[in-house]
Structures are given as C-alpha cells and as structure tokens.
XYZ file of C-alpha atoms in Angstrom:
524
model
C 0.000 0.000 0.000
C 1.769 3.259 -1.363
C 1.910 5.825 1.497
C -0.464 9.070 0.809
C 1.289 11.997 -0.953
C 2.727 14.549 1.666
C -0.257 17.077 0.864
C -2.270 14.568 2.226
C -0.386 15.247 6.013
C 1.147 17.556 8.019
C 3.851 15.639 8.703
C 5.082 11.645 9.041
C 5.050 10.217 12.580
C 8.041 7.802 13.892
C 7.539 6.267 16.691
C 10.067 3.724 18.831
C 7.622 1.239 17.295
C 8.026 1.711 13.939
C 11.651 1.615 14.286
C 11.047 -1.633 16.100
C 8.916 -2.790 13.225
C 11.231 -1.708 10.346
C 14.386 -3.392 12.060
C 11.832 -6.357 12.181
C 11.104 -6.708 9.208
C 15.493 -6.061 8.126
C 16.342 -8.639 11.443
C 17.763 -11.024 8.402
C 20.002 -8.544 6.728
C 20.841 -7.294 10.288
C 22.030 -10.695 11.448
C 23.779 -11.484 8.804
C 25.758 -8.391 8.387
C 26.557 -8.793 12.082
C 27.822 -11.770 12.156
C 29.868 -10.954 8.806
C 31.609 -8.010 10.613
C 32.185 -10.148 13.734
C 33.659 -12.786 11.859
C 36.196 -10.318 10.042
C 36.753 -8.843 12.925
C 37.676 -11.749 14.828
C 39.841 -12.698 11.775
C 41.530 -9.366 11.752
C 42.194 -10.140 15.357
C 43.464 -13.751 15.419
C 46.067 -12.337 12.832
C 47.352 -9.595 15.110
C 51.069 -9.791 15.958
C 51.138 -10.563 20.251
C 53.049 -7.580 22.136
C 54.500 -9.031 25.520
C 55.747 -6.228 28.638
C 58.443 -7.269 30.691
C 58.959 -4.902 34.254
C 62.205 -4.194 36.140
C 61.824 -3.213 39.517
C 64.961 -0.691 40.490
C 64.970 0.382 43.886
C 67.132 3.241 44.580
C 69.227 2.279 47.590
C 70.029 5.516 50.344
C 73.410 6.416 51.124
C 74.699 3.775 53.046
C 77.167 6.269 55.250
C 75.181 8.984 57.546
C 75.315 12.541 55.537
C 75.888 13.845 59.329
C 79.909 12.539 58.823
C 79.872 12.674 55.038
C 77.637 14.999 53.058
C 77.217 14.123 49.218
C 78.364 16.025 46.591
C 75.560 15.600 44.337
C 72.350 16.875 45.420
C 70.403 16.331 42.613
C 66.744 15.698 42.824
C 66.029 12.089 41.661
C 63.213 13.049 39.417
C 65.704 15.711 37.620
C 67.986 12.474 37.451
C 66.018 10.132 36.273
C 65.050 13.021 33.287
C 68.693 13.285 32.564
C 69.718 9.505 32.998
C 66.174 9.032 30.645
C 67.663 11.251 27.675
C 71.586 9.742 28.165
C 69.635 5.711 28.366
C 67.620 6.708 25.262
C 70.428 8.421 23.063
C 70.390 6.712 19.599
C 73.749 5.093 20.033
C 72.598 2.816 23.018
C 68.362 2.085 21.255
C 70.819 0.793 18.231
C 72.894 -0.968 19.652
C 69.822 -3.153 21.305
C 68.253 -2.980 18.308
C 70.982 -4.702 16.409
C 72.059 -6.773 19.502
C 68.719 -8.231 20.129
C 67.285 -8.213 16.206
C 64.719 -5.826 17.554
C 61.759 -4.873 14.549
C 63.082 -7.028 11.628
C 60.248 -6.395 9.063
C 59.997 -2.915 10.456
C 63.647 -2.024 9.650
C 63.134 -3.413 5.671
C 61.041 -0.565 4.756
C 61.070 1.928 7.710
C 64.312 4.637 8.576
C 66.832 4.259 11.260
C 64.615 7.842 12.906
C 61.529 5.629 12.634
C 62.707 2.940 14.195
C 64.173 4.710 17.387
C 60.687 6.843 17.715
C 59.065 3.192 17.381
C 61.403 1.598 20.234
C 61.414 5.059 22.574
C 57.517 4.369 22.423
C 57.718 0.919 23.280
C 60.026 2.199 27.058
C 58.230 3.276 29.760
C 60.039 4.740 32.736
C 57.426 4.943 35.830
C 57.520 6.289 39.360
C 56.427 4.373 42.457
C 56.245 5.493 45.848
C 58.272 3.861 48.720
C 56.653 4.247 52.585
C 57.978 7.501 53.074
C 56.105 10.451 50.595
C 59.109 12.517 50.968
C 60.364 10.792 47.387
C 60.545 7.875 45.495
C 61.296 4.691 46.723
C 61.856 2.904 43.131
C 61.266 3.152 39.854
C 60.125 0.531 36.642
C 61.760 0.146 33.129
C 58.935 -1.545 31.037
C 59.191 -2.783 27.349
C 56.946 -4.089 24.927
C 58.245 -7.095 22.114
C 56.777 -9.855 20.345
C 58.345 -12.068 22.185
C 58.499 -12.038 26.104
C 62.117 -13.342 26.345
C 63.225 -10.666 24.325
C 61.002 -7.884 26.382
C 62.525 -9.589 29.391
C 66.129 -9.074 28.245
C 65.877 -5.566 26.627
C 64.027 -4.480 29.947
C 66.688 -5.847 31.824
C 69.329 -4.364 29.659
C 68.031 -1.029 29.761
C 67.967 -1.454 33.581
C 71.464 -1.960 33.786
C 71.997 1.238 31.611
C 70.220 3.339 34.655
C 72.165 1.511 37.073
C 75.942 1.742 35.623
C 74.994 5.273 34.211
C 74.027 6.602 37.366
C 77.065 5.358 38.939
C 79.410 6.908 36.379
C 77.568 10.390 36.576
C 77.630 10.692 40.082
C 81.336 9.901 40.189
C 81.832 12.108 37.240
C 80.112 14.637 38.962
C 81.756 14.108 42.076
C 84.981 14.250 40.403
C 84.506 17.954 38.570
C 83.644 18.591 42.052
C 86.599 17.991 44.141
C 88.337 19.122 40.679
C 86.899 22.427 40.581
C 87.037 23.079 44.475
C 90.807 22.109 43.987
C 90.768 25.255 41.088
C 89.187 27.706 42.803
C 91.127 26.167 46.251
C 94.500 26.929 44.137
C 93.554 30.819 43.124
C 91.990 31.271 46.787
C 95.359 30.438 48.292
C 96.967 32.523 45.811
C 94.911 35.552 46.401
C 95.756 34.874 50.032
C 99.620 34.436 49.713
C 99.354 37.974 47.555
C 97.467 39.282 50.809
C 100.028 37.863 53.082
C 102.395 39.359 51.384
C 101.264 42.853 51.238
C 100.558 42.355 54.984
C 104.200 41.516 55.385
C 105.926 44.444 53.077
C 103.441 46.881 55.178
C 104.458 45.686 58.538
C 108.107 45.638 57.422
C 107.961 49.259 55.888
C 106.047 50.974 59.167
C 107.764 48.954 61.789
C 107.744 50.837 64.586
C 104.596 52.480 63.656
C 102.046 49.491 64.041
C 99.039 49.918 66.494
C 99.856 47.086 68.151
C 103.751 49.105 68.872
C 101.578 52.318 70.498
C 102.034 50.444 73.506
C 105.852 50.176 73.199
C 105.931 53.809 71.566
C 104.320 55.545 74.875
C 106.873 53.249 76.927
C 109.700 54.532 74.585
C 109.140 58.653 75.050
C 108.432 57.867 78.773
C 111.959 56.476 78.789
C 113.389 58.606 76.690
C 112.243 61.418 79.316
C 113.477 59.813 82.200
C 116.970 59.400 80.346
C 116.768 63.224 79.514
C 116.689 63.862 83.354
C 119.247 61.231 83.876
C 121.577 62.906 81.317
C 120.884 66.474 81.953
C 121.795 65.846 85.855
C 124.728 63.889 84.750
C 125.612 67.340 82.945
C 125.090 69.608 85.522
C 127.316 67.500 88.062
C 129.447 67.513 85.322
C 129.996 71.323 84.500
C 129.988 71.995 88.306
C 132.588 69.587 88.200
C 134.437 71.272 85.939
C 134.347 74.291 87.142
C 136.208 72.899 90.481
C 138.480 71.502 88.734
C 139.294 74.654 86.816
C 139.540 76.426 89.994
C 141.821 74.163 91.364
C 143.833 73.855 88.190
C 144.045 78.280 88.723
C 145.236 77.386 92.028
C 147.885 74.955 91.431
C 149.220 77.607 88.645
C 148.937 80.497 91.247
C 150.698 78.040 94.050
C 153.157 77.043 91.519
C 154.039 80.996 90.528
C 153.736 81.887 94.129
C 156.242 79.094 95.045
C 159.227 79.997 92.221
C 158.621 83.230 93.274
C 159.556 82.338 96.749
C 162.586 80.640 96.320
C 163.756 83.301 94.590
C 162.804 85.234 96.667
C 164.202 83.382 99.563
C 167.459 82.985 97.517
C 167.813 86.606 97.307
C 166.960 87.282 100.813
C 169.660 84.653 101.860
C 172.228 86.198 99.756
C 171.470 89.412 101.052
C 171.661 88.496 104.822
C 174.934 86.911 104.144
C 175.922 90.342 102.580
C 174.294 92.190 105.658
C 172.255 93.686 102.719
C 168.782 92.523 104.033
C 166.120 95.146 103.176
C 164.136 97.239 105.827
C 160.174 96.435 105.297
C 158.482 94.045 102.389
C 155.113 94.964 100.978
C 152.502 92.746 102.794
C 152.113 89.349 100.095
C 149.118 88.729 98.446
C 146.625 86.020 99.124
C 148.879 82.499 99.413
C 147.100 79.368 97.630
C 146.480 78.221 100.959
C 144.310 80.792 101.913
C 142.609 80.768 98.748
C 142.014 76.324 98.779
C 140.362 77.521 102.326
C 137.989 79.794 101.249
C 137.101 77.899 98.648
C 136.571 74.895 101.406
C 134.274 77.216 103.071
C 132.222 78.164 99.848
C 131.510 74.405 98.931
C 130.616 73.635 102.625
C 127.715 76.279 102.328
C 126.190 73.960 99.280
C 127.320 70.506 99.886
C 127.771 67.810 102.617
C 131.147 67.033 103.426
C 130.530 63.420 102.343
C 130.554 64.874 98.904
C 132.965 64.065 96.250
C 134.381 67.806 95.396
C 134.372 68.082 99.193
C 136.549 65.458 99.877
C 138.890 66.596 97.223
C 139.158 69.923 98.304
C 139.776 69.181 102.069
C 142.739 66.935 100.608
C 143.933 69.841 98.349
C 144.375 71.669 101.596
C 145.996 69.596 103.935
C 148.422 69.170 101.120
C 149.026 72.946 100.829
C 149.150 73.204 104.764
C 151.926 70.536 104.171
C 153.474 72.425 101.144
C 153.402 75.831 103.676
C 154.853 74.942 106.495
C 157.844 72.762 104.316
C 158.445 76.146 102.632
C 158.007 78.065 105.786
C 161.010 75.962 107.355
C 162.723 75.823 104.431
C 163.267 79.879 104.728
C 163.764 79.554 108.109
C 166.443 77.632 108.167
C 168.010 79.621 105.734
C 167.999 82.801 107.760
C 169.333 81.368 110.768
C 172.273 80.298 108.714
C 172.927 83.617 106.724
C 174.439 85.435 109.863
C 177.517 82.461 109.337
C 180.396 82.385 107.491
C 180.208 83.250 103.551
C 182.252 79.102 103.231
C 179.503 77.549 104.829
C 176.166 79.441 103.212
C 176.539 77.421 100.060
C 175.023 74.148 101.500
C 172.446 75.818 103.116
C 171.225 77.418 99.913
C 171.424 73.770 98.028
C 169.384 72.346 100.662
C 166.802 75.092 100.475
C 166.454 74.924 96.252
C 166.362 71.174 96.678
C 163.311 71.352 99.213
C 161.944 73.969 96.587
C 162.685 72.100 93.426
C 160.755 68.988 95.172
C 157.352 70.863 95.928
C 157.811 72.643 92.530
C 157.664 69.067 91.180
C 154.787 68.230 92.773
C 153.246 71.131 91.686
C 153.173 70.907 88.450
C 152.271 66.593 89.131
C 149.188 68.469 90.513
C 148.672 70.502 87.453
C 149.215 67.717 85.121
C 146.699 65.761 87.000
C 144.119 67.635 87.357
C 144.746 68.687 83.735
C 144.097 65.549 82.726
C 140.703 65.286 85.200
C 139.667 68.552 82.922
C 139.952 66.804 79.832
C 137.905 63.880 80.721
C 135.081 65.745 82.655
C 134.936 67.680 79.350
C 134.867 64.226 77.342
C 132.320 63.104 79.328
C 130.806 66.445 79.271
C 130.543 66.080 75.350
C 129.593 62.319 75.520
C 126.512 63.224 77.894
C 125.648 65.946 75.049
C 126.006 63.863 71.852
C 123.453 61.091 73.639
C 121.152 63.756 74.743
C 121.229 64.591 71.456
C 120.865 60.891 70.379
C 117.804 60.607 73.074
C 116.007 63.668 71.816
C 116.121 62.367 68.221
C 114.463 59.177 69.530
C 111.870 61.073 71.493
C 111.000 63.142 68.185
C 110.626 59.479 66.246
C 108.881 58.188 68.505
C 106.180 60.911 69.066
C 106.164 61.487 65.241
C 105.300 57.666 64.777
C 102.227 58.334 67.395
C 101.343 61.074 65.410
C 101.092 58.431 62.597
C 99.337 55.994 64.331
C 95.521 56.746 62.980
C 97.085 56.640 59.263
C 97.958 53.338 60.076
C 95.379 51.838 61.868
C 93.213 52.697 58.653
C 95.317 51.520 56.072
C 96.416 48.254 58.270
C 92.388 47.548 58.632
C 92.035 48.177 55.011
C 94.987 45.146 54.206
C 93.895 43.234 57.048
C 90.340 43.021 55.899
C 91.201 42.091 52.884
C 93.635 39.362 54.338
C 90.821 38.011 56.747
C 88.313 37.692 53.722
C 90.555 35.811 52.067
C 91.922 33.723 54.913
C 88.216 32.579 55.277
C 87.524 31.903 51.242
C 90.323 29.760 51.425
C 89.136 27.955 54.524
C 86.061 27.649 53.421
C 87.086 26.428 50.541
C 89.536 24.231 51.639
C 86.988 22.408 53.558
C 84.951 22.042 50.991
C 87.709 20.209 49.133
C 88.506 17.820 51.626
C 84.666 17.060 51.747
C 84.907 16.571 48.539
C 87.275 14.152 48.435
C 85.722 12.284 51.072
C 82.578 11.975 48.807
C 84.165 11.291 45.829
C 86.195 8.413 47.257
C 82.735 7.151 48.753
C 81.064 7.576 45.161
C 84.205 5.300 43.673
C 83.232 2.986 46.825
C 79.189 2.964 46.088
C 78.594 3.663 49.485
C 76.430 6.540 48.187
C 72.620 6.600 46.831
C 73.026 4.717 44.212
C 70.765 2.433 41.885
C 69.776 -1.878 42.499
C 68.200 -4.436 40.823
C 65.768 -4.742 43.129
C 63.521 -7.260 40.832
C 65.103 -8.117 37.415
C 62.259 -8.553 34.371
C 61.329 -12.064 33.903
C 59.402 -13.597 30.475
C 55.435 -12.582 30.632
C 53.350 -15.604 30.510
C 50.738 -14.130 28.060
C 50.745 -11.080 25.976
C 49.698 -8.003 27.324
C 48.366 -6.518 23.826
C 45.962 -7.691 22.289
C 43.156 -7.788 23.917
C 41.326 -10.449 21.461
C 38.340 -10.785 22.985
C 37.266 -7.222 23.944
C 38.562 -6.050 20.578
C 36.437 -9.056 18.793
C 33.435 -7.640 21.485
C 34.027 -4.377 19.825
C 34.336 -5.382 16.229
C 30.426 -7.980 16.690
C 28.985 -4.614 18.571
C 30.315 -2.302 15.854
C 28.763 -4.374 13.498
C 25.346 -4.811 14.705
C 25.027 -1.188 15.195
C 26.286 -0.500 11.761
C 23.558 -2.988 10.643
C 20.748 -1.986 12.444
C 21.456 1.889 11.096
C 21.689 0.757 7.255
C 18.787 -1.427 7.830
C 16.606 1.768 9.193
C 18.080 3.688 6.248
C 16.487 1.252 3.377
C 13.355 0.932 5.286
C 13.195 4.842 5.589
C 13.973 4.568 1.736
C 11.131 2.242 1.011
C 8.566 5.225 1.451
C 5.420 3.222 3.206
C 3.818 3.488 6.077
C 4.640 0.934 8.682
C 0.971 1.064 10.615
C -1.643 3.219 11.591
C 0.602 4.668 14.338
C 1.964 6.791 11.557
C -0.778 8.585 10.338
C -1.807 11.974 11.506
C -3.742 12.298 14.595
C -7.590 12.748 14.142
C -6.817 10.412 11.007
C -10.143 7.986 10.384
C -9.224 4.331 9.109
C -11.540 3.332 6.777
C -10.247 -0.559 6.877
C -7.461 -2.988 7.112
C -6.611 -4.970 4.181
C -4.779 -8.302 4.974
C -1.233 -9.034 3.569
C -2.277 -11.060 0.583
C 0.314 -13.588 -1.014
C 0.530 -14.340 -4.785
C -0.121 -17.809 -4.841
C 1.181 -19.735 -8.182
C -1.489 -20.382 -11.086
C-alpha cells in the first residue's frame, strides 16, 4: 500500500515502534551483516602480531654512610635524574645498539628509517615512578618494554635497567669528580689571592715597623723612657759642669801656688844672699793672698752647698791639707836659711842647696798636681761632650717616637684596610679548603658505592601471556560495531522504502476506513 502523498499530512510520525517494526522486518540482513563483521573482525584479530611487557623493579638504595659525617656532593633531585639519565639511556647510540644486539623490529627495519625505528622503540620504554613508605620521594622506579616475544622484552628491559644503574654510577662519580676538581681550582687561586694578601701584609708591617698599632704600647713606653733618660743625662751634665768648674779652679790654684812658690825661692834665695851680705832690706810689701788661703775659702764656699761626704768636698779638704803641708815645708825651708845667713860666707853654700832642693821637690809636685788635674779637665769635658752627643741621640728618639704616634691613625686605617682584605681571604680559602677535603671524602665514597646509588631490586622475567591484544574485547568491539552499523543501514532502506509501517503513523484525528490483509501471490 503506497503511502499518501505529503499534501495529504502535516507531517510523518516515527515512533520507537516503527523503528522496532522496520528493524523487524530487516532482522535477516541485520544478522547477517553482524555476524559478517564479527567474523572479520575476529579474523583481523586472530592475525594480530602478540606484544608481551616485561617490568624491572629498580629500587634506589640511600646512602649507606650517615650525611651527618659525610655529606654528598651531588644533590640532585632524583626526578631531575632520572630526566637526565632518561635522555643519556635513550640516546640513539645505546636504542641501536639493542636494536641490532637483540634483532629488535626485523620487518619494520626493511622498509622503515633508522629515525623511525628509534621513535618506534622510545615508544615501546616506559620509565614509571612508584612510591616507597615515606612520601618525601621515590622509593623505586620501573623500566617496562613491549616485544613480540616475552624473552626478548625480558632481556631488553633488563638491559636497559642496567643502563640506569651503571649510568648513574658513572655520573655521580663524574660529577663528584669535577667537584673535588673544581674546588681544587678555585682552592688553588683562593690560596693565591691569600699568599698575595700575606704578602702585602708583610711588606706593610716591614715598611712601618715601629709604627704598628699594636707598637703604640711600646711607643708611649719609649718617650716615657726617653724622658726619664733626659733627666738622667741632663743631671749627669750639671754635676758635670759643676765639676768642671772645680776643677778649673783648682787647676788656677795649682798655677797660682806654683808661681807663688818659684817666686819664693827666689825670693828666699835673694833674701839669703842678702843676709849673708848684711844687705837685708828694711820692710816688704805685705804678700798677696797664698794658695792656701785661697784652697780655704774655697773649702768654706763648697761647705755652704754641699755635705762634706761629697765628692768635690773630699777633694778639696785633701787639696788643703796638702798645701798646709806644702806651707809649712816652705816656711822651714826659709827659716832655716835665715838662721844660717848670719855664718860664714864658706859655709852658706850648703844651706842654699838644701833650700832649692826642698823647693825644686814641691815645685815638682806642683806641676804633678797641674798635670793631673789637667788631665781630670779633659775627661770631665769628654764626658761632658759624651753626655751631650746622647742627649742629642735621646732627643732624636723622642722626636721618632712621638712622630710615629702622630702616625698611628694613618695606620690603623690603612692596616684595617689590608687586614680586611687578608681576613676575607683567609676565610675563602678555609672555606674552601673544607669544601675540598669534603669533597674528596665523597668522591672516594662515590668510587666505593657507598652513596645513593641504583639496584636491581627485581630483574624482568618472560610474561606468561601477551599483554596486547586484547582479542576478545577487541572481537566484542568489532560484533557490537557491526550490529550497530547494521541496524542503522537497515533503518536507512526501510526509511527509503517510502510506506507506512501502521496506523501509528498517520496523523492524529486520522479515520481508518479498513485494514486490508497481507495477501500472497499464490502460483497459477
């Protein structure tokens, strides 16, 4: 029955129904293009090539030594590591060299590039994570691969495994290594910069010794002593001169004794020639002041300013007795020689002899005196002019030393100046040269594995059934894929037919007249 024109309705009706009806009346078709996909499917399946994953359980192992004794060197983060140690395991030398050591992707390699290839492989690793007890970091990690066949996923896994573990060994002592090497560089310019400081140090000290702060001490202690000696020297100077001027006195003295005395004897002589010639004269002018006289009063001066412990003193009360002495020798000497003039003119010759003689003996010791204290004169002077020159010499030293306090705060500033400098780089180079023996320590414990290093904690054995693929969901897949693509093209050439399935279709309000019966052509 041919479906009314559309003029005839406002519009077709579908209903769930009719879709059940049309797929009805298609459920041939639909079963049999169902089972036809399904069965290629399956096919397609069954033919699939079986991809096997092998796992390798590394467990990274903690630093067996406490970092409290020996700290590691290499601090890196073992995700950042694992990134690195991921790019140097994957480089194209090592994927070819499993690829041609373990005949990896035969058919692959006859009509695919070398690039290809190595994207194919690098897609086939997987490096994964896993958590140990502690969430402070990983306790391990996994190195899966995917082959046909599971001893060969087993072995590559295995192998790549061992690339983590002996790579991470080798960078870490590497890296150790350019450690202690470039703490050793920078430990060899630190102690140069500090041998250059040293030095300047030294030429500084040696060029303002004397002028140091740590001399001010010995530089107030110096002028102190200096003054005191100035005292010391400048008495010495004034006992000295007074000195001298005794002796000068006394050396006037023994000159005026000594005149006084030749004139005397002359005197005397003449007198005893003149008594023997009854010639004697009336009067004599009264003498002047004898030496005597003279040695006394100067006694009597000193007295009024000195003890008579003192030195000049002593030697003056000596100087007197010996004039007394001298005085009353002469005094008998003349004497005797005017009792004898009143003899006869034979016997007055002796007389006189024994009188010169007495003379010519205390003339003698007269000018002994002179020469003595001559000589007493010269040295006081000596030392007089050795007590100047080191006055002299003190003075200078006084000067230095107050001009090198004067030049103390210069100092102190530019000695802090080299001295920080020195102290910045005494510490660099201790600091650095602890740093290298650490270093050291670490490295040798890197060459030892004693540090975080990389183990086989579970090597990758053969799977015992593929992994990929999955045959039956994928056959699941391919039967449900089917039917729906049946059912749709079935809908489609019913909708295409153009005939109304039942009177659910019509129009609403729509009157049916009748039903006429499916009627079958029956043969003739």
């Amino acid at each position: 029955m041919q479906k009314p024109t559309q003029s005839l309705f406002t519009s077709p009706q579908f209903s769930s129904l009719s879709i059940i009806y049309a797929l009805w009346r298609r459920k041939v078709f639909i079963a049999a293009l169902t089972l036809l996909g399904a069965g290629t499917t399956a096919a397609i399946v069954s033919r699939l090539e079986p991809v096997y994953t092998a796992y390798a359980v590394i467990l990274v192992e903690s630093q067996k030594i406490p970092e409290t004794f020996v700290p590691a060197t290499v601090q890196t983060a073992l995700e950042a590591q694992l990134d690195t140690l991921k790019q140097q395991v994957l480089s194209t030398e090592r994927l070819w060299s499993l690829v041609e050591g373990f005949g990896l992707y035969r058919r692959e390699r006859s009509r695919a590039t070398k690039e290809e290839i190595l994207r194919r492989m690098r897609d086939d690793i997987t490096i994964s994570l896993s958590r140990g007890w502690s969430a402070r970091g990983p306790g391990a990690f996994e190195v899966e691969y995917q082959a046909p066949r599971p001893e060969t996923a087993a072995d590559v896994a295995n192998r790549i495994g061992m690339f983590f573990i002996n790579e991470n060994m080798r960078q870490r002592t590497d890296e150790a290594e350019a450690t202690s090497r470039f703490l050793n560089t920078q430990l060899g310019a630190a102690e140069g910069r500090l041998r250059e400081q040293e030095g300047k140090l030294k030429e500084f000290k040696l060029t303002f010794n004397g002028e140091l702060p740590e001399q001010e001490g010995a530089l107030l202690a110096a002028v102190a002593q200096g003054r005191t000696e100035l005292l010391g020297i400048q008495d010495g100077m004034a006992r000295a001169q007074q000195s001298l001027l005794i002796l000068e006195s006394s050396l006037s003295y023994a000159q005026s004794n000594l005149r006084d005395r030749q004139e005397r004897v002359r005197a005397a002589a003449a007198t005893a020639a003149a008594l023997g010639m009854r010639a004697v004269p009336a009067s004599s002018p009264p003498p002047p002041p004898t030496p005597l006289e003279q040695a006394q009063s100067d006694l009597r001066s000193l007295r009024t300013r000195y003890r008579d412990s003192h030195p000049e003193i002593q030697r003056m009360m000596a100087e007197v007795a010996r004039l007394q002495k001298e005085e009353e020798d002469t005094r008998r000497a003349v004497n005797a020689a005017a009792a004898r003039g009143a003899g006869a003119a034979d016997t007055s010759a002796a007389p006189e002899r024994r009188a010169d003689a007495g003379a010519g003996e205390s003339e003698q010791a007269d000018q002994n005196r002179i020469q003595e204290l001559a000589g007493q004169i010269a040295a006081v002077r000596q030392e007089l002019d050795s007590l100047d020159q080191r006055r002299q010499r003190v003075l200078q030293e006084v000067a230095d030393s107050q001009e090198r306090i004067r030049k103390l705060p210069v100092r102190v500033q530019q000695l802090a100046v080299i001295t920080r400098d020195y102290e910045t780089s005494k510490q660099n180079y201790q600091s650095l040269l602890s740093k290298k023996l650490a270093a050291d320590v670490a490295t040798d414990m890197e060459r030892w594995h004693k540090s975080q290093k990389f183990v086989m904690l579970d090597a990758a054995r053969p799977p015992q059934k593929p992994t990929k693929p999955r045959r039956v969901m994928l056959t699941a897949a391919g039967a449900v894929f089917s039917l729906a693509l049946s059912t749709a093209l079935a809908f489609l050439l019913e909708l295409r037919r153009g005939v109304l399935l039942g009177e659910w279709e019509l129009p609403t309000g729509t009157s049916v007249l009748g039903r006429i019966p499916r009627m079958k052509l029956g043969s003739a």
